[in-house]
Short mmCIF file of N, CA and C in Angstrom, two decimals:
data_model
loop_
_atom_site.label_atom_id
_atom_site.label_comp_id
_atom_site.label_asym_id
_atom_site.label_seq_id
_atom_site.Cartn_x
_atom_site.Cartn_y
_atom_site.Cartn_z
N MET A 22 196.77 -43.74 -31.58
CA MET A 22 196.60 -43.30 -30.12
C MET A 22 197.93 -42.84 -29.60
N TRP A 23 199.04 -43.54 -29.97
CA TRP A 23 200.31 -43.18 -29.33
C TRP A 23 200.74 -41.70 -29.79
N CYS A 24 200.41 -41.37 -30.94
CA CYS A 24 200.79 -40.06 -31.44
C CYS A 24 200.01 -39.02 -30.66
N PHE A 25 198.70 -39.16 -30.49
CA PHE A 25 197.91 -38.22 -29.73
C PHE A 25 198.46 -38.09 -28.31
N PHE A 26 198.71 -39.23 -27.69
CA PHE A 26 199.28 -39.24 -26.26
C PHE A 26 200.48 -38.43 -26.23
N GLN A 27 201.45 -38.61 -27.17
CA GLN A 27 202.72 -37.92 -27.17
C GLN A 27 202.54 -36.48 -27.41
N LEU A 28 201.64 -36.12 -28.28
CA LEU A 28 201.47 -34.67 -28.63
C LEU A 28 200.84 -33.92 -27.48
N VAL A 29 200.03 -34.54 -26.69
CA VAL A 29 199.39 -33.93 -25.42
C VAL A 29 200.31 -33.91 -24.33
N TYR A 30 201.07 -34.98 -24.14
CA TYR A 30 201.93 -35.07 -23.01
C TYR A 30 203.19 -34.22 -23.03
N MET A 31 203.70 -33.93 -24.23
CA MET A 31 204.87 -33.06 -24.35
C MET A 31 204.65 -31.67 -23.69
N PRO A 32 203.62 -30.88 -24.20
CA PRO A 32 203.46 -29.56 -23.56
C PRO A 32 203.06 -29.66 -22.06
N MET A 33 202.33 -30.79 -21.69
CA MET A 33 201.81 -31.04 -20.34
C MET A 33 203.08 -31.20 -19.42
N SER A 34 204.07 -32.02 -19.94
CA SER A 34 205.23 -32.30 -19.14
C SER A 34 206.07 -31.01 -19.04
N TYR A 35 206.13 -30.23 -20.06
CA TYR A 35 206.88 -28.95 -20.08
C TYR A 35 206.37 -28.09 -19.05
N LEU A 36 204.98 -27.93 -18.96
CA LEU A 36 204.32 -27.04 -18.03
C LEU A 36 204.59 -27.54 -16.63
N TYR A 37 204.49 -28.83 -16.38
CA TYR A 37 204.81 -29.35 -15.01
C TYR A 37 206.22 -29.14 -14.61
N SER A 38 207.14 -29.34 -15.51
CA SER A 38 208.53 -29.18 -15.21
C SER A 38 208.92 -27.70 -14.83
N LYS A 39 208.26 -26.84 -15.52
CA LYS A 39 208.52 -25.44 -15.24
C LYS A 39 207.79 -24.89 -14.04
N ARG A 40 206.93 -25.90 -13.41
CA ARG A 40 206.21 -25.46 -12.26
C ARG A 40 205.25 -24.29 -12.46
N CYS A 41 204.57 -24.31 -13.55
CA CYS A 41 203.73 -23.23 -14.07
C CYS A 41 202.50 -23.11 -13.18
N VAL A 42 202.32 -21.91 -12.57
CA VAL A 42 201.14 -21.58 -11.84
C VAL A 42 200.69 -20.16 -12.25
N ILE A 43 199.46 -19.99 -12.06
CA ILE A 43 198.86 -18.66 -12.40
C ILE A 43 198.36 -17.97 -11.11
N PRO A 44 198.32 -16.69 -11.12
CA PRO A 44 197.83 -16.02 -9.84
C PRO A 44 196.41 -16.45 -9.53
N ILE A 45 196.14 -16.47 -8.28
CA ILE A 45 194.78 -16.87 -7.84
C ILE A 45 193.82 -15.71 -8.15
N ASN A 46 192.70 -15.97 -8.74
CA ASN A 46 191.73 -15.03 -9.08
C ASN A 46 190.32 -15.59 -8.78
N PRO A 47 189.28 -14.86 -8.91
CA PRO A 47 187.97 -15.37 -8.49
C PRO A 47 187.52 -16.55 -9.29
N LEU A 48 187.91 -16.66 -10.57
CA LEU A 48 187.58 -17.88 -11.36
C LEU A 48 188.34 -19.14 -10.79
N ILE A 49 189.56 -19.06 -10.43
CA ILE A 49 190.24 -20.18 -9.83
C ILE A 49 189.68 -20.48 -8.54
N LEU A 50 189.32 -19.56 -7.71
CA LEU A 50 188.61 -19.84 -6.43
C LEU A 50 187.29 -20.58 -6.66
N HIS A 51 186.50 -20.15 -7.62
CA HIS A 51 185.27 -20.81 -7.93
C HIS A 51 185.51 -22.21 -8.44
N LEU A 52 186.45 -22.44 -9.35
CA LEU A 52 186.74 -23.77 -9.83
C LEU A 52 187.17 -24.67 -8.68
N ARG A 53 187.99 -24.16 -7.78
CA ARG A 53 188.39 -25.04 -6.67
C ARG A 53 187.22 -25.45 -5.81
N GLU A 54 186.35 -24.58 -5.60
CA GLU A 54 185.14 -24.83 -4.81
C GLU A 54 184.28 -25.86 -5.53
N GLU A 55 184.15 -25.77 -6.88
CA GLU A 55 183.31 -26.67 -7.63
C GLU A 55 183.87 -27.99 -7.74
N ILE A 56 185.21 -28.14 -7.91
CA ILE A 56 185.78 -29.41 -8.16
C ILE A 56 186.10 -30.24 -6.87
N HIS A 57 186.49 -29.58 -5.81
CA HIS A 57 186.90 -30.34 -4.60
C HIS A 57 185.70 -30.51 -3.68
N THR A 58 185.70 -31.62 -2.90
CA THR A 58 184.60 -31.91 -1.97
C THR A 58 184.87 -31.25 -0.67
N GLN A 59 186.11 -30.80 -0.42
CA GLN A 59 186.43 -30.11 0.86
C GLN A 59 187.14 -28.77 0.45
N PRO A 60 187.26 -27.87 1.42
CA PRO A 60 187.95 -26.64 1.09
C PRO A 60 189.37 -26.94 0.60
N TYR A 61 189.72 -26.20 -0.40
CA TYR A 61 191.07 -26.43 -1.06
C TYR A 61 192.20 -26.31 -0.10
N ASN A 62 192.17 -25.21 0.71
CA ASN A 62 193.26 -25.00 1.63
C ASN A 62 193.45 -25.96 2.77
N LYS A 63 192.44 -26.84 2.91
CA LYS A 63 192.48 -27.86 3.98
C LYS A 63 192.89 -29.22 3.45
N ILE A 64 193.12 -29.38 2.15
CA ILE A 64 193.43 -30.65 1.60
C ILE A 64 194.87 -30.98 1.91
N ILE A 65 195.15 -32.11 2.40
CA ILE A 65 196.48 -32.55 2.64
C ILE A 65 196.91 -33.44 1.45
N TRP A 66 197.67 -32.85 0.52
CA TRP A 66 197.86 -33.40 -0.84
C TRP A 66 198.64 -34.73 -0.69
N ARG A 67 199.58 -34.93 0.17
CA ARG A 67 200.33 -36.18 0.23
C ARG A 67 199.36 -37.34 0.61
N LYS A 68 198.27 -37.07 1.30
CA LYS A 68 197.34 -38.09 1.71
C LYS A 68 196.37 -38.44 0.60
N VAL A 69 196.11 -37.59 -0.25
CA VAL A 69 195.14 -37.85 -1.36
C VAL A 69 195.85 -38.11 -2.77
N ARG A 70 197.12 -38.31 -2.72
CA ARG A 70 197.80 -38.53 -3.97
C ARG A 70 197.28 -39.77 -4.77
N HIS A 71 196.77 -40.78 -4.08
CA HIS A 71 196.40 -41.96 -4.76
C HIS A 71 194.89 -42.14 -4.87
N LEU A 72 194.15 -41.09 -4.43
CA LEU A 72 192.71 -41.17 -4.52
C LEU A 72 192.24 -41.03 -5.97
N CYS A 73 191.36 -41.82 -6.43
CA CYS A 73 190.78 -41.78 -7.83
C CYS A 73 189.42 -42.21 -7.78
N ALA A 74 188.54 -41.64 -8.64
CA ALA A 74 187.15 -42.04 -8.78
C ALA A 74 187.15 -43.46 -9.25
N LYS A 75 186.21 -44.29 -8.80
CA LYS A 75 186.19 -45.64 -9.20
C LYS A 75 185.93 -45.87 -10.69
N GLU A 76 185.23 -44.81 -11.23
CA GLU A 76 184.93 -44.89 -12.73
C GLU A 76 186.26 -44.65 -13.54
N ASP A 77 187.21 -44.01 -12.98
CA ASP A 77 188.46 -43.73 -13.63
C ASP A 77 189.54 -44.68 -13.37
N LEU A 78 189.34 -45.55 -12.40
CA LEU A 78 190.36 -46.50 -12.03
C LEU A 78 190.10 -47.77 -12.68
N TYR A 79 190.75 -47.92 -13.91
CA TYR A 79 190.57 -49.20 -14.66
C TYR A 79 191.20 -50.39 -14.09
N PHE A 80 192.39 -50.10 -13.46
CA PHE A 80 193.12 -51.20 -12.84
C PHE A 80 193.51 -50.74 -11.46
N PRO A 81 193.18 -51.40 -10.42
CA PRO A 81 193.64 -51.03 -9.02
C PRO A 81 195.22 -51.04 -8.93
N HIS A 82 195.70 -50.04 -8.25
CA HIS A 82 197.15 -49.98 -8.03
C HIS A 82 197.51 -50.94 -6.99
N LEU A 83 198.69 -51.63 -7.23
CA LEU A 83 199.29 -52.43 -6.23
C LEU A 83 199.97 -51.53 -5.19
N LEU A 84 200.10 -52.03 -3.97
CA LEU A 84 200.74 -51.29 -2.89
C LEU A 84 202.25 -51.02 -3.35
N ILE A 85 202.80 -51.94 -4.05
CA ILE A 85 204.26 -51.76 -4.37
C ILE A 85 204.33 -50.60 -5.38
N GLN A 86 203.33 -50.50 -6.24
CA GLN A 86 203.33 -49.40 -7.25
C GLN A 86 203.17 -48.02 -6.50
N ASP A 87 202.30 -47.99 -5.57
CA ASP A 87 202.11 -46.72 -4.83
C ASP A 87 203.36 -46.40 -4.06
N LEU A 88 204.11 -47.40 -3.48
CA LEU A 88 205.35 -47.11 -2.84
C LEU A 88 206.38 -46.60 -3.74
N VAL A 89 206.49 -47.23 -4.95
CA VAL A 89 207.49 -46.73 -5.87
C VAL A 89 207.16 -45.30 -6.29
N TRP A 90 205.93 -45.01 -6.67
CA TRP A 90 205.62 -43.61 -7.01
C TRP A 90 205.91 -42.59 -5.86
N ASP A 91 205.55 -42.99 -4.69
CA ASP A 91 205.84 -42.13 -3.57
C ASP A 91 207.33 -41.95 -3.29
N GLY A 92 208.08 -43.02 -3.43
CA GLY A 92 209.46 -42.97 -3.31
C GLY A 92 210.16 -41.99 -4.32
N ILE A 93 209.65 -42.11 -5.59
CA ILE A 93 210.22 -41.21 -6.63
C ILE A 93 209.86 -39.83 -6.33
N TYR A 94 208.66 -39.61 -5.90
CA TYR A 94 208.22 -38.24 -5.64
C TYR A 94 208.95 -37.60 -4.46
N ILE A 95 209.05 -38.40 -3.41
CA ILE A 95 209.65 -37.86 -2.14
C ILE A 95 211.18 -37.72 -2.19
N PHE A 96 211.84 -38.64 -2.79
CA PHE A 96 213.33 -38.68 -2.83
C PHE A 96 213.93 -38.09 -4.16
N MET A 97 213.39 -38.53 -5.27
CA MET A 97 213.99 -38.15 -6.52
C MET A 97 213.65 -36.71 -6.96
N GLU A 98 212.52 -36.27 -6.72
CA GLU A 98 212.12 -34.95 -7.16
C GLU A 98 213.08 -33.81 -6.55
N PRO A 99 213.29 -33.79 -5.29
CA PRO A 99 214.25 -32.80 -4.78
C PRO A 99 215.68 -33.07 -5.30
N PHE A 100 216.06 -34.29 -5.34
CA PHE A 100 217.40 -34.70 -5.73
C PHE A 100 217.63 -34.20 -7.21
N LEU A 101 216.67 -34.23 -8.08
CA LEU A 101 216.84 -33.85 -9.46
C LEU A 101 216.84 -32.31 -9.66
N THR A 102 216.56 -31.61 -8.70
CA THR A 102 216.62 -30.08 -8.78
C THR A 102 218.02 -29.54 -8.46
N HIS A 103 218.95 -30.32 -8.13
CA HIS A 103 220.37 -29.92 -7.82
C HIS A 103 221.32 -30.41 -8.86
N TRP A 104 222.45 -29.65 -8.92
CA TRP A 104 223.49 -29.92 -9.91
C TRP A 104 224.00 -31.35 -9.64
N PRO A 105 224.31 -32.19 -10.61
CA PRO A 105 224.30 -31.88 -12.08
C PRO A 105 222.84 -32.26 -12.69
N PHE A 106 222.04 -32.72 -11.95
CA PHE A 106 220.67 -33.28 -12.52
C PHE A 106 219.84 -32.17 -13.03
N ASN A 107 219.99 -30.92 -12.39
CA ASN A 107 219.16 -29.80 -12.89
C ASN A 107 219.55 -29.42 -14.32
N LYS A 108 220.83 -29.65 -14.67
CA LYS A 108 221.25 -29.45 -16.10
C LYS A 108 220.58 -30.40 -17.04
N LEU A 109 220.46 -31.63 -16.53
CA LEU A 109 219.78 -32.67 -17.41
C LEU A 109 218.32 -32.24 -17.55
N ARG A 110 217.71 -31.75 -16.52
CA ARG A 110 216.33 -31.32 -16.61
C ARG A 110 216.19 -30.17 -17.64
N GLU A 111 217.12 -29.23 -17.54
CA GLU A 111 217.11 -28.09 -18.53
C GLU A 111 217.21 -28.52 -19.93
N ARG A 112 218.09 -29.50 -20.10
CA ARG A 112 218.33 -30.02 -21.45
C ARG A 112 217.07 -30.83 -21.98
N ALA A 113 216.42 -31.48 -21.03
CA ALA A 113 215.18 -32.20 -21.40
C ALA A 113 214.09 -31.21 -21.75
N LEU A 114 214.01 -30.08 -21.02
CA LEU A 114 213.05 -29.06 -21.31
C LEU A 114 213.23 -28.38 -22.67
N GLU A 115 214.61 -28.15 -22.97
CA GLU A 115 214.88 -27.68 -24.33
C GLU A 115 214.50 -28.57 -25.46
N THR A 116 214.78 -29.86 -25.22
CA THR A 116 214.41 -30.89 -26.30
C THR A 116 212.89 -31.00 -26.36
N THR A 117 212.20 -30.95 -25.25
CA THR A 117 210.71 -30.98 -25.32
C THR A 117 210.18 -29.78 -26.14
N MET A 118 210.77 -28.61 -25.88
CA MET A 118 210.26 -27.46 -26.54
C MET A 118 210.57 -27.46 -28.06
N LYS A 119 211.76 -28.14 -28.44
CA LYS A 119 212.11 -28.30 -29.88
C LYS A 119 210.98 -29.23 -30.47
N HIS A 120 210.58 -30.22 -29.85
CA HIS A 120 209.49 -31.09 -30.38
C HIS A 120 208.23 -30.36 -30.52
N ILE A 121 207.91 -29.55 -29.53
CA ILE A 121 206.68 -28.75 -29.64
C ILE A 121 206.76 -27.72 -30.82
N HIS A 122 207.94 -27.11 -30.98
CA HIS A 122 208.08 -26.28 -32.12
C HIS A 122 207.86 -26.94 -33.42
N TYR A 123 208.54 -28.20 -33.52
CA TYR A 123 208.42 -28.98 -34.76
C TYR A 123 206.99 -29.33 -35.05
N GLU A 124 206.21 -29.78 -34.09
CA GLU A 124 204.84 -30.09 -34.28
C GLU A 124 204.01 -28.85 -34.72
N ASP A 125 204.32 -27.78 -34.14
CA ASP A 125 203.55 -26.50 -34.41
C ASP A 125 203.90 -26.06 -35.91
N LYS A 126 205.18 -26.13 -36.24
CA LYS A 126 205.60 -25.78 -37.62
C LYS A 126 204.96 -26.65 -38.68
N THR A 127 204.88 -28.00 -38.38
CA THR A 127 204.36 -28.90 -39.35
C THR A 127 202.84 -28.77 -39.45
N SER A 128 202.17 -28.35 -38.39
CA SER A 128 200.72 -28.21 -38.38
C SER A 128 200.29 -26.79 -38.68
N ARG A 129 201.28 -25.90 -38.89
CA ARG A 129 201.01 -24.46 -39.07
C ARG A 129 200.23 -23.83 -37.86
N TYR A 130 200.54 -24.33 -36.68
CA TYR A 130 200.03 -23.78 -35.44
C TYR A 130 198.45 -24.04 -35.30
N VAL A 131 198.06 -25.10 -35.97
CA VAL A 131 196.66 -25.39 -35.84
C VAL A 131 196.59 -26.65 -34.83
N ASN A 132 197.43 -27.51 -34.83
CA ASN A 132 197.65 -28.75 -34.00
C ASN A 132 196.58 -29.76 -34.31
N MET A 133 196.68 -30.89 -33.74
CA MET A 133 195.86 -31.99 -33.97
C MET A 133 194.53 -32.11 -33.09
N ALA A 134 194.54 -31.51 -31.97
CA ALA A 134 193.40 -31.60 -31.10
C ALA A 134 193.31 -30.32 -30.30
N SER A 135 192.10 -30.09 -29.72
CA SER A 135 191.86 -28.92 -28.96
C SER A 135 192.68 -28.87 -27.67
N LEU A 136 192.88 -29.94 -27.00
CA LEU A 136 193.72 -29.98 -25.79
C LEU A 136 195.24 -29.69 -26.07
N GLU A 137 195.68 -30.26 -27.14
CA GLU A 137 197.08 -29.97 -27.52
C GLU A 137 197.27 -28.54 -27.91
N LYS A 138 196.27 -27.96 -28.59
CA LYS A 138 196.38 -26.48 -28.96
C LYS A 138 196.52 -25.71 -27.72
N VAL A 139 195.67 -25.86 -26.78
CA VAL A 139 195.69 -25.07 -25.50
C VAL A 139 196.95 -25.28 -24.73
N LEU A 140 197.45 -26.49 -24.63
CA LEU A 140 198.68 -26.79 -23.87
C LEU A 140 199.90 -26.21 -24.56
N CYS A 141 199.90 -26.25 -25.85
CA CYS A 141 201.05 -25.68 -26.60
C CYS A 141 201.07 -24.21 -26.51
N MET A 142 199.91 -23.54 -26.55
CA MET A 142 199.88 -22.07 -26.38
C MET A 142 200.39 -21.78 -24.93
N LEU A 143 199.96 -22.50 -23.96
CA LEU A 143 200.36 -22.26 -22.58
C LEU A 143 201.87 -22.43 -22.45
N ALA A 144 202.43 -23.40 -23.13
CA ALA A 144 203.79 -23.68 -23.00
C ALA A 144 204.57 -22.51 -23.62
N TYR A 145 204.11 -22.02 -24.78
CA TYR A 145 204.82 -20.86 -25.35
C TYR A 145 204.64 -19.63 -24.47
N TRP A 146 203.50 -19.47 -23.85
CA TRP A 146 203.26 -18.30 -22.99
C TRP A 146 204.22 -18.33 -21.71
N VAL A 147 204.43 -19.54 -21.24
CA VAL A 147 205.36 -19.73 -20.10
C VAL A 147 206.79 -19.40 -20.59
N GLU A 148 207.13 -19.92 -21.76
CA GLU A 148 208.43 -19.63 -22.28
C GLU A 148 208.73 -18.14 -22.56
N ASP A 149 207.67 -17.45 -23.16
CA ASP A 149 207.85 -16.04 -23.40
C ASP A 149 206.46 -15.43 -23.78
N PRO A 150 205.83 -14.77 -22.82
CA PRO A 150 204.38 -14.30 -22.98
C PRO A 150 204.23 -13.39 -24.21
N ASN A 151 205.33 -12.65 -24.51
CA ASN A 151 205.30 -11.72 -25.71
C ASN A 151 206.00 -12.28 -26.94
N GLY A 152 206.33 -13.57 -26.95
CA GLY A 152 207.01 -14.13 -28.01
C GLY A 152 206.27 -14.35 -29.33
N ASP A 153 207.06 -14.57 -30.33
CA ASP A 153 206.43 -14.78 -31.71
C ASP A 153 205.65 -16.01 -31.74
N TYR A 154 206.14 -17.15 -31.10
CA TYR A 154 205.46 -18.44 -31.22
C TYR A 154 204.07 -18.29 -30.48
N PHE A 155 204.01 -17.63 -29.40
CA PHE A 155 202.70 -17.50 -28.70
C PHE A 155 201.75 -16.65 -29.67
N LYS A 156 202.23 -15.65 -30.23
CA LYS A 156 201.42 -14.80 -31.11
C LYS A 156 200.98 -15.57 -32.36
N LYS A 157 201.80 -16.48 -32.82
CA LYS A 157 201.43 -17.22 -34.02
C LYS A 157 200.28 -18.19 -33.62
N HIS A 158 200.25 -18.69 -32.42
CA HIS A 158 199.26 -19.49 -31.90
C HIS A 158 197.94 -18.72 -31.85
N LEU A 159 198.05 -17.52 -31.26
CA LEU A 159 196.84 -16.64 -31.14
C LEU A 159 196.29 -16.28 -32.48
N ALA A 160 197.16 -16.06 -33.49
CA ALA A 160 196.65 -15.69 -34.82
C ALA A 160 195.94 -16.85 -35.53
N ARG A 161 196.23 -18.12 -35.10
CA ARG A 161 195.55 -19.23 -35.73
C ARG A 161 194.28 -19.66 -35.00
N LEU A 162 193.89 -19.02 -33.93
CA LEU A 162 192.73 -19.43 -33.15
C LEU A 162 191.48 -19.43 -34.00
N PRO A 163 191.15 -18.37 -34.72
CA PRO A 163 189.91 -18.39 -35.49
C PRO A 163 189.92 -19.54 -36.58
N ASP A 164 191.05 -19.77 -37.19
CA ASP A 164 191.14 -20.83 -38.15
C ASP A 164 190.92 -22.20 -37.40
N TYR A 165 191.57 -22.33 -36.33
CA TYR A 165 191.46 -23.58 -35.55
C TYR A 165 189.97 -23.91 -35.17
N ILE A 166 189.33 -22.90 -34.72
CA ILE A 166 187.92 -23.10 -34.29
C ILE A 166 187.11 -23.55 -35.40
N TRP A 167 187.25 -22.93 -36.56
CA TRP A 167 186.45 -23.37 -37.77
C TRP A 167 186.85 -24.73 -38.21
N ILE A 168 188.09 -25.03 -38.40
CA ILE A 168 188.59 -26.37 -38.75
C ILE A 168 188.14 -27.41 -37.70
N GLY A 169 188.31 -27.05 -36.48
CA GLY A 169 187.88 -28.00 -35.42
C GLY A 169 186.45 -28.32 -35.48
N VAL A 170 185.56 -27.37 -35.78
CA VAL A 170 184.14 -27.63 -35.88
C VAL A 170 183.91 -28.50 -37.10
N LYS A 171 184.54 -28.29 -38.17
CA LYS A 171 184.46 -29.07 -39.42
C LYS A 171 184.88 -30.53 -39.16
N LEU A 172 185.95 -30.66 -38.38
CA LEU A 172 186.51 -32.10 -38.18
C LEU A 172 185.74 -32.76 -37.11
N GLU A 173 185.18 -32.13 -36.08
CA GLU A 173 184.60 -32.80 -34.98
C GLU A 173 183.25 -33.51 -35.47
N VAL A 174 182.55 -32.89 -36.39
CA VAL A 174 181.18 -33.40 -36.82
C VAL A 174 181.40 -34.79 -37.43
N PRO A 175 182.27 -34.99 -38.41
CA PRO A 175 182.49 -36.33 -38.98
C PRO A 175 183.03 -37.31 -37.98
N LEU A 176 183.82 -36.94 -37.12
CA LEU A 176 184.39 -37.80 -36.06
C LEU A 176 183.30 -38.26 -35.14
N LYS A 177 182.37 -37.43 -34.75
CA LYS A 177 181.23 -37.81 -33.90
C LYS A 177 180.35 -38.76 -34.63
N LEU A 178 180.17 -38.60 -35.96
CA LEU A 178 179.34 -39.54 -36.64
C LEU A 178 179.95 -40.93 -36.83
N CYS A 179 181.25 -40.99 -36.79
CA CYS A 179 181.89 -42.31 -36.93
C CYS A 179 181.76 -43.14 -35.59
N ASN A 180 181.59 -42.48 -34.41
CA ASN A 180 181.57 -43.23 -33.15
C ASN A 180 180.25 -43.85 -32.91
#
């Protein structure tokens, strides 16, 4: 379980740290309408930071935990974007990308799971949309889909 968590979190943290966003298009607008219960442009994000569906909340957050997370977000996030801490962030991003490269080289760009495959492809696209690593991921998509189908059937039978 730890291995899977690490492999999914690395590209996700890279994308978050790079502040990756895509242009708004009709698909994005439709998804926002489908996902959120109120209009997207009227959501006050700092007020809904701790909202969670009761089915997804395995352990209720303590007030102190919410205060710590809010404090980190409000005070540390802007602080870490200035020198010398932005250099530390850049170094962490480089290290994260090295780990992603290592995982992709050892798996021959097939990756362990569908979520990891998509996130790694996005991370490479953010790094360089015309780069070789992104193209290597694209080249392995047909293989991945076939291998993924072959692997998912036995996994579902085991559950």
